[in-house]
XYZ file of C-alpha atoms in Angstrom:
362
model
C 2.608 2.443 -11.390
C -0.432 1.186 -13.304
C 0.460 -1.732 -15.421
C -2.021 -0.756 -18.239
C -0.181 -3.174 -20.555
C -1.004 -6.228 -18.342
C -4.037 -6.581 -20.315
C -5.201 -9.589 -22.424
C -4.163 -9.218 -26.148
C -3.278 -5.541 -25.433
C -0.316 -5.843 -27.855
C 1.622 -3.487 -25.492
C -0.448 -0.530 -26.407
C -1.522 2.223 -23.857
C -4.807 1.519 -22.499
C -7.087 4.157 -21.340
C -8.170 3.822 -17.654
C -11.090 4.905 -15.769
C -10.995 8.134 -13.793
C -12.864 7.744 -10.577
C -12.874 8.908 -6.909
C -13.646 5.291 -6.143
C -11.388 2.192 -6.625
C -11.633 -1.656 -5.798
C -8.229 -3.211 -5.030
C -7.997 -7.143 -5.272
C -5.164 -9.232 -4.247
C -4.927 -12.945 -4.301
C -2.639 -14.811 -2.119
C -2.191 -18.516 -1.562
C -4.477 -18.270 1.429
C -7.100 -15.852 0.410
C -8.856 -13.471 -1.775
C -8.909 -9.842 -0.335
C -10.716 -6.895 -1.618
C -10.630 -3.311 -0.495
C -13.148 -0.572 -1.788
C -11.843 2.882 -1.244
C -13.426 6.184 -1.730
C -11.033 9.510 -1.994
C -12.152 12.511 0.166
C -9.006 14.187 -0.830
C -5.413 13.508 -1.929
C -4.584 11.682 1.518
C -8.030 11.187 2.857
C -9.732 7.877 2.220
C -13.036 6.027 3.303
C -12.973 2.404 3.434
C -16.309 1.660 2.092
C -16.296 -2.132 2.220
C -13.810 -5.068 2.271
C -13.836 -8.830 2.183
C -11.490 -11.575 3.029
C -12.392 -14.902 1.527
C -10.106 -17.856 2.564
C -8.745 -20.104 -0.096
C -8.500 -23.799 0.247
C -5.275 -25.499 -0.540
C -4.119 -26.183 -4.236
C -6.105 -23.167 -5.765
C -3.082 -20.702 -5.837
C 0.541 -22.083 -5.236
C 3.342 -19.514 -5.233
C 1.492 -16.879 -7.049
C 0.485 -19.478 -9.860
C -3.151 -20.531 -10.656
C -3.395 -24.345 -10.063
C -7.173 -24.606 -10.161
C -8.937 -22.440 -12.502
C -12.541 -23.366 -11.665
C -12.032 -23.263 -8.108
C -10.559 -19.879 -8.231
C -13.210 -18.333 -10.450
C -15.851 -19.892 -7.890
C -14.253 -18.150 -4.998
C -13.739 -14.909 -6.698
C -17.416 -14.774 -7.551
C -18.078 -15.494 -4.036
C -15.957 -12.555 -2.703
C -17.623 -10.355 -5.416
C -21.071 -11.118 -4.438
C -20.251 -10.491 -0.694
C -18.660 -7.162 -1.341
C -21.894 -6.179 -3.410
C -20.017 -3.425 -5.239
C -20.777 -1.771 -8.673
C -17.243 -0.144 -8.901
C -15.775 -0.484 -12.436
C -12.449 1.082 -11.385
C -10.851 -2.210 -10.435
C -6.803 -2.702 -9.699
C -5.562 -6.296 -9.448
C -2.164 -7.491 -8.216
C 0.280 -10.091 -9.984
C 2.727 -11.821 -7.857
C 6.172 -10.482 -7.756
C 7.407 -14.025 -8.342
C 5.841 -13.515 -11.920
C 7.175 -10.070 -12.646
C 10.468 -8.514 -13.128
C 11.008 -5.129 -11.574
C 14.053 -3.056 -12.580
C 15.148 0.636 -12.495
C 16.931 2.107 -15.530
C 18.804 5.472 -15.202
C 18.732 8.015 -18.281
C 20.893 11.239 -18.700
C 19.289 14.173 -19.571
C 21.249 14.447 -22.943
C 20.700 10.768 -24.077
C 19.753 10.320 -27.767
C 17.416 7.476 -27.151
C 13.912 7.912 -26.082
C 12.509 6.172 -23.138
C 10.521 3.861 -25.483
C 13.848 3.012 -27.167
C 15.594 2.335 -23.824
C 12.803 -0.020 -22.736
C 12.892 -1.914 -26.060
C 16.564 -2.440 -25.620
C 16.088 -3.973 -22.246
C 13.327 -6.158 -23.428
C 15.204 -7.242 -26.366
C 16.084 -10.407 -24.388
C 12.813 -12.039 -25.075
C 12.449 -13.936 -28.405
C 9.305 -11.713 -29.188
C 7.576 -8.946 -27.558
C 4.306 -10.725 -28.280
C 5.374 -13.040 -25.299
C 5.791 -10.293 -22.711
C 3.510 -7.600 -20.833
C 5.169 -4.577 -19.776
C 4.931 -1.115 -18.579
C 7.150 1.696 -17.519
C 7.012 4.928 -15.628
C 9.337 7.946 -14.989
C 9.898 7.846 -11.231
C 12.161 10.838 -10.495
C 14.627 13.167 -11.881
C 17.811 14.080 -9.604
C 19.536 17.327 -9.295
C 21.907 16.410 -12.082
C 19.054 15.924 -14.604
C 19.277 12.134 -14.647
C 15.944 10.383 -14.895
C 14.859 7.038 -13.203
C 12.578 4.971 -15.022
C 10.688 2.055 -13.361
C 10.172 -0.961 -15.809
C 8.074 -3.965 -15.028
C 7.618 -6.895 -17.272
C 6.032 -10.290 -16.985
C 5.309 -13.364 -19.312
C 2.141 -12.718 -21.274
C 1.017 -16.222 -20.576
C 0.878 -15.605 -16.768
C -1.030 -12.538 -17.131
C -3.441 -14.077 -19.454
C -4.084 -17.011 -16.987
C -4.837 -14.676 -14.271
C -6.909 -12.393 -16.363
C -8.968 -15.256 -17.650
C -9.967 -16.237 -14.017
C -11.206 -12.535 -13.380
C -13.237 -12.454 -16.634
C -14.814 -15.800 -16.073
C -15.695 -14.528 -12.623
C -17.369 -11.450 -14.343
C -14.686 -9.063 -12.897
C -13.129 -6.719 -15.411
C -9.821 -5.176 -14.213
C -8.951 -1.585 -15.278
C -5.266 -1.917 -14.397
C -2.761 -4.486 -12.799
C 0.000 -3.851 -10.732
C 2.724 -5.959 -8.784
C 1.906 -7.013 -5.314
C 5.290 -5.762 -4.260
C 4.767 -2.311 -5.577
C 1.498 -2.309 -3.971
C 3.154 -2.754 -0.552
C 5.395 0.216 -1.289
C 2.348 2.288 -2.121
C 0.827 1.631 1.015
C 4.264 2.525 2.915
C 4.331 5.849 0.852
C 0.710 6.427 1.606
C 1.062 6.113 5.269
C 4.155 8.240 5.324
C 2.580 10.920 3.387
C -0.420 11.000 5.929
C 1.242 10.203 9.361
C 4.958 11.018 8.969
C 5.954 13.211 6.105
C 9.207 13.763 7.618
C 10.276 10.234 6.479
C 9.318 10.988 2.860
C 13.025 11.404 1.640
C 14.486 8.922 4.270
C 15.727 5.331 3.595
C 13.121 3.057 5.126
C 13.043 -0.726 5.649
C 9.488 -2.363 5.398
C 8.564 -5.779 6.596
C 5.105 -6.877 5.236
C 4.131 -10.132 7.054
C 1.890 -12.290 5.074
C 0.620 -15.557 5.949
C 3.323 -17.859 5.000
C 6.153 -15.378 4.493
C 7.394 -11.643 4.908
C 8.236 -9.474 2.047
C 11.304 -7.209 3.119
C 11.736 -3.841 1.254
C 14.294 -1.347 1.505
C 13.261 1.903 -0.091
C 14.411 5.416 -0.521
C 12.406 8.482 -2.103
C 9.701 5.808 -2.955
C 12.367 3.961 -5.076
C 12.867 0.255 -4.284
C 16.660 -0.328 -3.301
C 16.346 -3.880 -2.223
C 13.882 -6.834 -1.820
C 14.052 -10.245 -0.151
C 11.367 -12.795 0.944
C 11.489 -13.991 4.241
C 10.213 -17.725 4.850
C 8.277 -16.521 8.164
C 4.840 -15.388 8.555
C 1.537 -15.973 10.413
C 1.488 -19.688 9.701
C 4.485 -20.153 11.923
C 2.732 -18.179 14.857
C -0.299 -20.058 14.062
C 1.275 -23.208 14.526
C 2.963 -22.352 17.810
C -0.362 -21.298 19.067
C -2.140 -24.258 18.078
C 0.706 -26.554 19.441
C 0.782 -24.606 22.840
C -2.905 -24.445 23.474
C -4.571 -27.359 21.338
C -6.425 -24.775 19.016
C -7.986 -24.785 15.678
C -6.714 -22.432 13.332
C -9.581 -20.060 13.766
C -9.297 -20.105 17.504
C -5.600 -19.490 17.024
C -6.284 -16.398 14.903
C -8.948 -15.189 17.474
C -6.616 -15.557 20.382
C -3.840 -13.514 18.499
C -6.213 -10.400 18.430
C -7.897 -11.058 21.736
C -6.822 -8.674 24.617
C -6.968 -11.361 26.959
C -4.456 -14.316 26.633
C -3.089 -17.199 28.536
C -0.401 -16.118 31.330
C 2.328 -17.872 29.552
C 1.425 -16.420 26.126
C 4.294 -13.927 26.039
C 7.056 -16.410 27.097
C 5.622 -19.543 25.305
C 4.465 -17.920 21.804
C 5.037 -14.213 21.261
C 8.637 -13.720 22.420
C 10.082 -16.659 20.489
C 8.237 -15.811 17.221
C 9.332 -11.952 17.710
C 12.937 -13.043 18.496
C 12.904 -15.177 15.395
C 11.605 -12.213 13.362
C 14.277 -9.845 14.529
C 17.009 -12.252 13.661
C 15.386 -12.244 10.013
C 15.330 -8.533 10.226
C 18.991 -8.355 10.969
C 19.881 -10.929 8.087
C 17.988 -8.748 5.718
C 19.883 -5.623 6.709
C 23.186 -7.372 6.630
C 22.494 -8.589 3.138
C 21.430 -5.198 1.906
C 24.614 -3.556 3.291
C 26.842 -6.194 1.868
C 25.025 -6.702 -1.356
C 26.480 -3.680 -2.963
C 27.991 -0.359 -1.931
C 25.173 1.465 -0.284
C 25.296 4.864 0.871
C 21.774 5.164 2.316
C 21.561 4.334 6.173
C 18.084 3.073 7.059
C 16.364 5.476 9.466
C 13.250 3.684 10.160
C 11.603 0.156 10.249
C 8.113 -0.313 9.551
C 6.309 -3.727 10.285
C 3.081 -4.160 8.350
C 0.697 -6.942 9.364
C 1.516 -7.740 13.078
C -1.214 -6.514 15.298
C -0.580 -4.004 17.930
C -2.355 -6.372 20.584
C 0.495 -8.516 20.113
C 3.325 -5.855 20.373
C 4.460 -6.576 23.867
C 7.632 -4.443 23.335
C 8.332 -5.966 19.929
C 9.260 -2.593 18.177
C 11.353 -1.599 21.365
C 13.346 -5.036 21.157
C 13.755 -4.295 17.354
C 15.157 -0.904 18.153
C 17.577 -2.183 20.674
C 18.963 -4.909 18.488
C 19.237 -2.958 15.189
C 19.609 0.527 16.947
C 16.977 1.574 14.182
C 13.649 3.214 15.388
C 10.726 0.904 14.498
C 6.932 0.994 14.335
C 4.044 -1.427 13.775
C 1.331 -0.270 11.500
C -1.662 -1.383 9.220
C -1.990 1.271 6.459
C -5.471 0.316 5.857
C -6.427 1.551 9.425
C -5.552 5.022 7.881
C -9.087 5.306 6.103
C -12.288 6.487 7.773
C -14.565 3.604 8.141
C -17.727 3.121 6.164
C -21.071 2.113 7.585
C -21.374 -1.499 8.714
C -17.513 -2.002 9.284
C -16.891 -3.287 12.767
C -13.601 -1.773 13.973
C -12.489 -4.901 16.037
C -13.168 -7.096 13.094
C -11.238 -4.755 10.914
C -8.180 -4.577 13.273
C -8.174 -8.532 13.007
C -8.419 -8.484 9.313
C -6.240 -5.465 8.602
C -2.859 -7.439 8.391
C -4.206 -9.185 5.246
C -5.242 -5.863 3.490
C -1.897 -4.014 2.961
C -1.657 -5.075 -0.849
C -5.221 -4.636 -1.638
C -5.305 -1.240 0.076
C -2.095 -0.111 -1.836
C -3.860 -1.255 -5.062
C -6.983 0.686 -4.391
C -4.899 3.745 -3.548
C -3.135 3.350 -6.816
C -6.232 3.400 -8.667
C -7.834 6.674 -7.210
C-alpha cells in the first residue's frame, strides 16, 4: 500500500501521487542506502534502469532510527548524485520497528464506514495530530467480509526521516513500510515466475546484514512476522575469522565461483544449519501462536546468493518437509545499459526492499 499520509504536516489528508511508468525505490538500513530505479514495460515486466548501494558508517542509523542527521543527509546526497536520476516518482521506506501493522475485518452489513472503523482503532492515541496512518482494502472473501490493512506510525518518527530526505534534495511521493515492501517483492516474483503459488501459504525469509525478516503470508496477507538475529554479518564474521579477510574481501569471496577447499565445511554448512534451525523455530512459533488452518506450502529465501547454495534448499526441504527456493526478486528485471550482471548478482541481496518499493510506485 502507498502510505500517502506519511507526509510532513499532511494532517492525515489523502495526498495525490504522481502517475508514472517509472519509480525510484529507496531503502535505508543500518548498513547502507539502497536505490532502485525501475521502468514498467507491462504489468509484470520491468527494466532495471539503475541502482546504487552506498555503505553507511556506524552510528548514522540504529534500529531504524536516525542517529546522525547531518551524516545521513550527506550520504543520501552522495547516493542521489551517484544514481543521476531525474525521476520524481519516489517511494521510500520506514522501518517496521517504527510502524504498527494490523488487519481489520469488516462485515458487509456493518453500520460503520471504513474511516470510522479506522478512527476507532486509532483512538488509543491522545491526538491524531501525533500519528501518521493509512489504510487500504486488501480483499473480500466469499462471505462478503472485507479485510482492511491499517498502518500507523508516530508522526515525529516520520518527520525526522522526511526531514533528512528534504535536506538531501529528495522529495518522496509516498512512503511504505519495509516489511510490506518485502511482501510486495514476494508477490511480484510469484506473479511472474510461479503464479500457482498465488493463493498458497508462503514463508518468506529476507536475509539482511544483521538480521532476517521472517514473514508468513497467504493471498498476499501478512499472517505472522518475526525478526531473526541472524544475517550476513554472522557469515562475514565467520569468513573473516577463518581466512583472515577484510569485510570487502569476505563479501567478494561469498559470491566468487572459486572458494577455499574447506569453505563448505568451515563456513557455509555451519551457517546454513544455524539458519535452518531458525526457520524451524519460526515455523514452530507460527503454528503454536494461534489456531492456524493454513499449511505452509513453500519457503522462499531472499538474499542468500545462489553461488553459495551448496544444497541449502534441499537441506531445508529435508528438515522441514516443505519445498524451498532461493531467489532475489530484483533479478526478475531486464537489465539497463551499464549494469554489470556479476555486480548486480553480488548486490542483489541488498535490494529486495528497494525493489518492492519501486514496484509499488509503478
